[in-house]
PDB file of C-alpha atoms in Angstrom:
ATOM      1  CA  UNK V   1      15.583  18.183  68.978  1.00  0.00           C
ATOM      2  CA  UNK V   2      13.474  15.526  69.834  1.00  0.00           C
ATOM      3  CA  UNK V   3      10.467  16.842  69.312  1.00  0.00           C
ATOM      4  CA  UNK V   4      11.557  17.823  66.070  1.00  0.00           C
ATOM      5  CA  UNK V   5      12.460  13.754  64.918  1.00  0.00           C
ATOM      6  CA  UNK V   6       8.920  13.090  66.448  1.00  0.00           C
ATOM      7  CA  UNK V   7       7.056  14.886  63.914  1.00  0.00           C
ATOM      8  CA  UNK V   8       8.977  13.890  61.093  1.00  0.00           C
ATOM      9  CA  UNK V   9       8.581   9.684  62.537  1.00  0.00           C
ATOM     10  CA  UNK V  10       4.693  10.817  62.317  1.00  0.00           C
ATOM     11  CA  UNK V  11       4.732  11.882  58.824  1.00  0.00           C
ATOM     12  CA  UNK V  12       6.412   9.143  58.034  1.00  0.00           C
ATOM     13  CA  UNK V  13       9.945  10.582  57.068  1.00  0.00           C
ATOM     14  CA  UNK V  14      13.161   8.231  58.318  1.00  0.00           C
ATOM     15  CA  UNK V  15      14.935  10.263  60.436  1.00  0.00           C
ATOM     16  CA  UNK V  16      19.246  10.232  60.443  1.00  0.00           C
ATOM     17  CA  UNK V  17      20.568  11.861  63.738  1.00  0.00           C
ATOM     18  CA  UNK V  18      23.578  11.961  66.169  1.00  0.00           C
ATOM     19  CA  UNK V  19      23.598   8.953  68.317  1.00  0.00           C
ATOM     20  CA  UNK V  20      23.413  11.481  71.105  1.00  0.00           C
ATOM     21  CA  UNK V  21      21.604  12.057  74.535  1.00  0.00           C
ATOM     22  CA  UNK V  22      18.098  10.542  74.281  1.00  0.00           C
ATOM     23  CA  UNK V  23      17.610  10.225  70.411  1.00  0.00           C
ATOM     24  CA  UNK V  24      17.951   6.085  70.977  1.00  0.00           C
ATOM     25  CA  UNK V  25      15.016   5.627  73.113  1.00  0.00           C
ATOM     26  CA  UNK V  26      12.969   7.521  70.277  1.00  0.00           C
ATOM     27  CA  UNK V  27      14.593   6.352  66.739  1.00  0.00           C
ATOM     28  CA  UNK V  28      16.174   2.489  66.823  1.00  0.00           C
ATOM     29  CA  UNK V  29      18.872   2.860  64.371  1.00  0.00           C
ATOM     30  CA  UNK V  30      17.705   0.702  61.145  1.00  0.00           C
ATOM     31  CA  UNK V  31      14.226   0.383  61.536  1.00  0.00           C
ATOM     32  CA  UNK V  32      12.773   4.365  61.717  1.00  0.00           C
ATOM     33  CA  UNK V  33      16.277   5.584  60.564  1.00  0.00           C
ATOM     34  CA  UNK V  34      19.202   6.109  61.072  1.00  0.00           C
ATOM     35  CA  UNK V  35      22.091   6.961  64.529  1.00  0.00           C
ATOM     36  CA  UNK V  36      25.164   8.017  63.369  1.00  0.00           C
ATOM     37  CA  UNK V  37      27.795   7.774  66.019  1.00  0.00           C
ATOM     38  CA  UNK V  38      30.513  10.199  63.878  1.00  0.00           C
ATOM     39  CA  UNK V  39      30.517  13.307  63.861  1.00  0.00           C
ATOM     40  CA  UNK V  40      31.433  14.160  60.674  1.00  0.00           C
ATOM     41  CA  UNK V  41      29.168  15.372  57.736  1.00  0.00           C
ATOM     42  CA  UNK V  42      30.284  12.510  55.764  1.00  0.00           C
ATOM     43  CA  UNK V  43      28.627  10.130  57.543  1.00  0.00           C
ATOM     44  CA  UNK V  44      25.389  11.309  57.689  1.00  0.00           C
ATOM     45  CA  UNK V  45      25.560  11.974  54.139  1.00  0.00           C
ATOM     46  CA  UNK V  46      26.099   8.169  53.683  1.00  0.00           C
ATOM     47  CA  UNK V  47      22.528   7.840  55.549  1.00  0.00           C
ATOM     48  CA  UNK V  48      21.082  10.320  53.539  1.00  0.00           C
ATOM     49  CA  UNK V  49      22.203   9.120  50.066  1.00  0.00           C
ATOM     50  CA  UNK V  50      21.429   5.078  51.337  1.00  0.00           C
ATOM     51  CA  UNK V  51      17.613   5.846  51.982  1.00  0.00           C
ATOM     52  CA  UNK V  52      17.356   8.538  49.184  1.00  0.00           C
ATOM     53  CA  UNK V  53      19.119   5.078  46.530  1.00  0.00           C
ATOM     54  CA  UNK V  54      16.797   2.464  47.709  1.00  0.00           C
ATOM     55  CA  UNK V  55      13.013   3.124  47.623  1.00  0.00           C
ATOM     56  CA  UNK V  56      12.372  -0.195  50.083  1.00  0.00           C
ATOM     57  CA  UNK V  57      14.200   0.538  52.331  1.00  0.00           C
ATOM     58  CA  UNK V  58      12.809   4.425  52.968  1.00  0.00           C
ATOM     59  CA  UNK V  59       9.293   2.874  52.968  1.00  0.00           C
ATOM     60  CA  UNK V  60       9.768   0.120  55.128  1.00  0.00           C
ATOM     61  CA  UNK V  61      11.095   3.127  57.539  1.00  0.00           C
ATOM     62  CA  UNK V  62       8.716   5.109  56.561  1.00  0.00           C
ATOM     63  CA  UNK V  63       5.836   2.815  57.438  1.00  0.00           C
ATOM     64  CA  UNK V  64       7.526   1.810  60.582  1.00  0.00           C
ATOM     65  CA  UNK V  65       8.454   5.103  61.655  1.00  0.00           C
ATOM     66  CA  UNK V  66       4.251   6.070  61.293  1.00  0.00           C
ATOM     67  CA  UNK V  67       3.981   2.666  63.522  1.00  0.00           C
ATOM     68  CA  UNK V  68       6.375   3.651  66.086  1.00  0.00           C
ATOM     69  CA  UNK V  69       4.552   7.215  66.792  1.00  0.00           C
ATOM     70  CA  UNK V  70       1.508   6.056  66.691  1.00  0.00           C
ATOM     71  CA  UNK V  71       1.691   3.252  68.773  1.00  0.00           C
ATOM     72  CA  UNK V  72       4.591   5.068  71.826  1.00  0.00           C
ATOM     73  CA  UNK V  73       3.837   8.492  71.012  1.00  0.00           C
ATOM     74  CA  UNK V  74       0.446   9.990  70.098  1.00  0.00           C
ATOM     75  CA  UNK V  75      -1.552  11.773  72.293  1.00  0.00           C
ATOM     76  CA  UNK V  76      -3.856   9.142  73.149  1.00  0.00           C
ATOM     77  CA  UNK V  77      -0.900   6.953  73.925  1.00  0.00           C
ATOM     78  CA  UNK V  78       0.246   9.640  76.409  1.00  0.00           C
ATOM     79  CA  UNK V  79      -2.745  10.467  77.862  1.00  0.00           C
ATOM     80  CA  UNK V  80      -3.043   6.671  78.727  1.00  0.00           C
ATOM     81  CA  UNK V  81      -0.064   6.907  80.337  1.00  0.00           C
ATOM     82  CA  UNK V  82      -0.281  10.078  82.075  1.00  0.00           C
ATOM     83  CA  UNK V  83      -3.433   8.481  84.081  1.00  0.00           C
ATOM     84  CA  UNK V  84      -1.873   5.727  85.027  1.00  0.00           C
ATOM     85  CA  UNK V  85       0.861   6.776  86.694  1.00  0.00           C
ATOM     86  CA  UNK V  86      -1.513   9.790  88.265  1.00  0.00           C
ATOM     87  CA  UNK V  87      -4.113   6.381  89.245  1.00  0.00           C
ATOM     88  CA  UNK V  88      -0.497   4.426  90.614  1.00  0.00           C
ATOM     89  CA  UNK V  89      -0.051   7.841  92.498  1.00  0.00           C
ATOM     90  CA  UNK V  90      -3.277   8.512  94.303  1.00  0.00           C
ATOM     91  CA  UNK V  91      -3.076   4.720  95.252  1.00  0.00           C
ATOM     92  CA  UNK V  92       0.042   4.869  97.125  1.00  0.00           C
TER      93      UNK V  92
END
């Protein structure tokens, strides 16, 4: 699943998702979207209806969901990281 609220943070789509397993290191409930801790369908339909009824808000998640990926997720960002910790490795 959370490869799946990756690619919609990079297109720039808020996300709404279970405040489950992993999801909160990725999405930070308010600013890229939504974590709703209930389980029931209601509640994420209140998410869903609150960004579809107020245009600011989606883009201001919208642009900072694009931010987020960009800046902790994208390739480049990974790569970076992926060397470093192979460099912190080989150094012992």
């Amino acid at each position: 699943m959370c490869h799946i609220i990756l690619e919609a943070l990079a297109c720039g789509v808020p996300v709404v998702a279970p405040a489950v397993g992993g999801i909160g290191e990725i999405l930070a409930d308010g600013v890229e979207g939504y974590l709703v801790k209930e389980r029931e369908p209601a509640a994420f339909a209140r998410r869903c209806i609150e960004l579809v009824d107020d245009t600011r808000l989606r883009q201001d998640m919208s642009r900072a969901a694009h931010r987020k990926v960009l800046a902790r997720f994208s390739a480049e960002k990974m790569a970076q990281d992926y060397l470093r910790v192979y460099r912190e490795l080989l150094a012992g």
